[in-house]
PDB file of C-alpha atoms in Angstrom:
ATOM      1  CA  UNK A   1     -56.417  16.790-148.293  1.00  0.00           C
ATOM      2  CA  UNK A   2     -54.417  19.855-147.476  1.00  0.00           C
ATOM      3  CA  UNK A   3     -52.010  19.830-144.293  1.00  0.00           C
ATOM      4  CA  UNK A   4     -51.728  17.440-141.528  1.00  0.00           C
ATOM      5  CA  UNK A   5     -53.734  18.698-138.848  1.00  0.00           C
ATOM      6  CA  UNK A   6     -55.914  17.243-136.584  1.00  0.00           C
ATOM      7  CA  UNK A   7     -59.094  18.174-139.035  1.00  0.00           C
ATOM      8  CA  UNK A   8     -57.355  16.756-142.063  1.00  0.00           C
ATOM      9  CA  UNK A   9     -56.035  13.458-140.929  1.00  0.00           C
ATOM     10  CA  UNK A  10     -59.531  12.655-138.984  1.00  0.00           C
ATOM     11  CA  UNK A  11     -61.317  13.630-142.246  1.00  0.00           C
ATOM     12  CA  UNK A  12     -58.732  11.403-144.186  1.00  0.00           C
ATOM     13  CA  UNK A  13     -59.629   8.690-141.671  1.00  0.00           C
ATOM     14  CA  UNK A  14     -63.383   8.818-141.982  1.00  0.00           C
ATOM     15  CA  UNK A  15     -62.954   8.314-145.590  1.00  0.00           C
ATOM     16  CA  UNK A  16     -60.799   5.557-145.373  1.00  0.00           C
ATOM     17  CA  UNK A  17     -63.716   3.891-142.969  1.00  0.00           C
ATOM     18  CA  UNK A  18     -66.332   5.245-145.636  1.00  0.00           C
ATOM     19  CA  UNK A  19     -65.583   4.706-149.217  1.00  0.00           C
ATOM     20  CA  UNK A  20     -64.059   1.538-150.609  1.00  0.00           C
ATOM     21  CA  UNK A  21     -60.633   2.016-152.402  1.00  0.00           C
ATOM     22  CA  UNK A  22     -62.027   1.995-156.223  1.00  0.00           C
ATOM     23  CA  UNK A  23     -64.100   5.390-155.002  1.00  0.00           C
ATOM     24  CA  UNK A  24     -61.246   7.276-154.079  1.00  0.00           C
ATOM     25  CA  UNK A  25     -57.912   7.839-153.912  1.00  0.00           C
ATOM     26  CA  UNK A  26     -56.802   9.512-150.837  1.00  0.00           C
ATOM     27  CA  UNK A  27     -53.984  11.846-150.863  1.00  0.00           C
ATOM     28  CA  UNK A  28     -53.065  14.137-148.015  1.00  0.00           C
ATOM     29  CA  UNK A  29     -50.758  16.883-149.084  1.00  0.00           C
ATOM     30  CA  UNK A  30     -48.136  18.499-146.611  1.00  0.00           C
ATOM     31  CA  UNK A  31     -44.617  19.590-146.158  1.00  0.00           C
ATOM     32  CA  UNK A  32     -44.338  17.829-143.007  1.00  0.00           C
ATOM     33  CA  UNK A  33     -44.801  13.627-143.319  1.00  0.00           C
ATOM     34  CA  UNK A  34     -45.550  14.216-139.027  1.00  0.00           C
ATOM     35  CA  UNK A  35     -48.281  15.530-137.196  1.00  0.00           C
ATOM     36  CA  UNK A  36     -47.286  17.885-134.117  1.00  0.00           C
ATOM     37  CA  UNK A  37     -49.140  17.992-130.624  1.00  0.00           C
ATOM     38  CA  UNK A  38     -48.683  21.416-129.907  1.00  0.00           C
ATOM     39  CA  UNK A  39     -50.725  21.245-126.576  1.00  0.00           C
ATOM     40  CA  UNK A  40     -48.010  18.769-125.237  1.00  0.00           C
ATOM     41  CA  UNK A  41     -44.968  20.663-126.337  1.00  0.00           C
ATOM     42  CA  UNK A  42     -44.301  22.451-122.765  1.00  0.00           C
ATOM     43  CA  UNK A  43     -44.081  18.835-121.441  1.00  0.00           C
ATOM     44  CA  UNK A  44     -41.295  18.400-123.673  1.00  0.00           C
ATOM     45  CA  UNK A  45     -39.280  21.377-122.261  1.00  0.00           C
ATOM     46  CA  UNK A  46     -39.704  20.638-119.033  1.00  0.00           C
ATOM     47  CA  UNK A  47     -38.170  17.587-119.830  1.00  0.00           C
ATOM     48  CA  UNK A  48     -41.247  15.142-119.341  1.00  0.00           C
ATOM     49  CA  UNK A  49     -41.448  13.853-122.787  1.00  0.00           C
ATOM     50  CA  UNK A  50     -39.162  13.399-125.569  1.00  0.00           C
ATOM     51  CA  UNK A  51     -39.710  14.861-128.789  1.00  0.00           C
ATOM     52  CA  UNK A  52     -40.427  12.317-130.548  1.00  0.00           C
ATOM     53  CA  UNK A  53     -43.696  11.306-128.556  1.00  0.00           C
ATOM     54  CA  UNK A  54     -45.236  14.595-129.407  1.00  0.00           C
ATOM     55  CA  UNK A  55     -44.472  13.818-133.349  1.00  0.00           C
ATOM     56  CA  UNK A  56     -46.523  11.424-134.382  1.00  0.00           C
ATOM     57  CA  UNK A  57     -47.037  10.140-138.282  1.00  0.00           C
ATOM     58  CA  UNK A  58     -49.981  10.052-140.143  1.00  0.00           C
ATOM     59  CA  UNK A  59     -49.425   7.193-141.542  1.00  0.00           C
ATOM     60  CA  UNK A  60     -49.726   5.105-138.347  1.00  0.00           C
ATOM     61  CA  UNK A  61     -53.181   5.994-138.547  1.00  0.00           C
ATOM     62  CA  UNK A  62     -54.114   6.285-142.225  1.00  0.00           C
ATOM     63  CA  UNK A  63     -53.195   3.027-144.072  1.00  0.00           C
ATOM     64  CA  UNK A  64     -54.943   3.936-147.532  1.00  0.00           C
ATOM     65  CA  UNK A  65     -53.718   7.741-147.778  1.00  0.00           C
ATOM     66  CA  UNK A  66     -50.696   8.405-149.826  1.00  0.00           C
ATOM     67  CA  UNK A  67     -48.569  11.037-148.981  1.00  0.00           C
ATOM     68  CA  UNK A  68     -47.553  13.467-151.231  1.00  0.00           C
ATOM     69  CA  UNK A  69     -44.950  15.647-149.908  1.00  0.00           C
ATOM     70  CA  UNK A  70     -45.509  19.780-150.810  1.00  0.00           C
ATOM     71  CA  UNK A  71     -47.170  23.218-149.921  1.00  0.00           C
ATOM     72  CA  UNK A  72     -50.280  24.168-151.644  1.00  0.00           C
ATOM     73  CA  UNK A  73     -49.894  28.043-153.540  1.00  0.00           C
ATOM     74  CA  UNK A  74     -52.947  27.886-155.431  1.00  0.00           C
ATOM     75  CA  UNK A  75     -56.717  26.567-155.251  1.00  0.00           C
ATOM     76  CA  UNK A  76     -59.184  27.286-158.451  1.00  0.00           C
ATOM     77  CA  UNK A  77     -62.444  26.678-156.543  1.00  0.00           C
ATOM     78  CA  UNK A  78     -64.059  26.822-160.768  1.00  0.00           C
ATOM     79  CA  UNK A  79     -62.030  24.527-162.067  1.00  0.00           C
ATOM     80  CA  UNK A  80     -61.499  22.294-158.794  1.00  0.00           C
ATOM     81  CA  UNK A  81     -57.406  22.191-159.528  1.00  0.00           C
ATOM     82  CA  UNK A  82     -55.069  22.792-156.524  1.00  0.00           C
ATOM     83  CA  UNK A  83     -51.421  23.567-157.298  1.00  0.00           C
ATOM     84  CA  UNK A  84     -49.116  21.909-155.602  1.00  0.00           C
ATOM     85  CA  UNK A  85     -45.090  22.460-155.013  1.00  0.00           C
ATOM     86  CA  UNK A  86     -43.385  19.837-154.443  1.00  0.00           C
ATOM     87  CA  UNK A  87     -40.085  19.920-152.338  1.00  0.00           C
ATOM     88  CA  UNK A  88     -37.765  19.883-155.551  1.00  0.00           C
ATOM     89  CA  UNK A  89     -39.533  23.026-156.394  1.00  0.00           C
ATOM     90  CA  UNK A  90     -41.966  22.035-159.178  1.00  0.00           C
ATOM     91  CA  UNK A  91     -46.224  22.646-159.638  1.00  0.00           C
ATOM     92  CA  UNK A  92     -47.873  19.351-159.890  1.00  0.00           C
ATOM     93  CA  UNK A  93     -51.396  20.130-160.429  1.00  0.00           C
ATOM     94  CA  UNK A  94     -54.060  18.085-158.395  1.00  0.00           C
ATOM     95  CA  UNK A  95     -57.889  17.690-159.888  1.00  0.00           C
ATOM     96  CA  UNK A  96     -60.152  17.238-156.735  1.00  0.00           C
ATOM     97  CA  UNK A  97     -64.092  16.789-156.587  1.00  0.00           C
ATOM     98  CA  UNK A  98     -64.160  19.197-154.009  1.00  0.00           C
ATOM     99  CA  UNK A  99     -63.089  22.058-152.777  1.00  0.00           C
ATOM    100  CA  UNK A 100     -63.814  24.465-149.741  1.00  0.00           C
ATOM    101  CA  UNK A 101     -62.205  26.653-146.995  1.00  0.00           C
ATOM    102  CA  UNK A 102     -61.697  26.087-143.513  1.00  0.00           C
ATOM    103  CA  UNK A 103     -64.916  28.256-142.806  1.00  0.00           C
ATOM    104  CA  UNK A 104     -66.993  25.462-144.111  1.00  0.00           C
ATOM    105  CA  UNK A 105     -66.496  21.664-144.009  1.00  0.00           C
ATOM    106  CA  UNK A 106     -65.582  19.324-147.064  1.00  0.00           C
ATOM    107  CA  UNK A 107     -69.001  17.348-148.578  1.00  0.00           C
ATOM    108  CA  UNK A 108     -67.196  14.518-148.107  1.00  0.00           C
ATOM    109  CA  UNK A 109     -66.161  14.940-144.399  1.00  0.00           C
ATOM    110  CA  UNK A 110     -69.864  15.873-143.358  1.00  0.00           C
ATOM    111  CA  UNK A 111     -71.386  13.067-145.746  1.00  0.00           C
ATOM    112  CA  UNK A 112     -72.179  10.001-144.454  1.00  0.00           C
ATOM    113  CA  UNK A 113     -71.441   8.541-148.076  1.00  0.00           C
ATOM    114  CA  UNK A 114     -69.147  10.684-150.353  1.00  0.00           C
ATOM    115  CA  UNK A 115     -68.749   9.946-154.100  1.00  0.00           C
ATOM    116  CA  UNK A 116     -65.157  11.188-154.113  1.00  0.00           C
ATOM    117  CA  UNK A 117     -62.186  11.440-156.817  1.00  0.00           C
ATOM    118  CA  UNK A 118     -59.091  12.550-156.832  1.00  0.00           C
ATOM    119  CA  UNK A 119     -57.200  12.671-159.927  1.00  0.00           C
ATOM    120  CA  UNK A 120     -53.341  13.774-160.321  1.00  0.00           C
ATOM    121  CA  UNK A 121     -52.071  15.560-163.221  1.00  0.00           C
TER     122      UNK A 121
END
């Protein structure tokens, strides 16, 4: 999975409910290892909440995910590759069994049963 929005990391989660861990392997890609409530942040400057309850980690919530800490720059929807840099600067190339846009939602996310695997190169 790319990024750790709220789509992402409840996708990741459904997964982790739905397949058993020799299906898939779960990776969720992004720069940040924290997820950000944006609709809470003026709470925070006004001095309601601290900062650090409006940062919350993915992991808390997804216990089979790994993380994998990068920016995707490329996605071959043909060849189902995503290109990942990683924070020293290098491509690692991911193999995926599916890939799609945010205009239209993952098989596996809208399948009650997904047949998913991820493979890194």
């Amino acid at each position: 999975m790319i990024g750790a929005g709220f789509a992402g990391v409840e996708c990741l989660h459904r997964l982790e409910r739905t397949l058993r861990p020799e299906e898939a392997e779960l990776v969720l890609v992004s720069p940040e290892d924290y997820q950000l409530y944006l609709p809470l942040l003026p709470h925070v400057a006004a001095g309601l909440l601290t900062p650090r309850s409006v940062a919350v980690s993915p992991r808390r919530r997804l216990r089979r995910t790994r993380y994998a800490p990068g920016i995707a720059v490329g996605v071959d929807h043909a060849r189902r590759h995503v290109t990942v840099r990683t924070p020293e600067g290098q491509n690692a190339r991911c193999a995926t069994s599916s890939c799609s846009s945010r205009r239209a939602a993952p098989p596996a996310c809208s399948a009650s049963r997904a047949s998913a695997n991820t493979r890194w190169a």
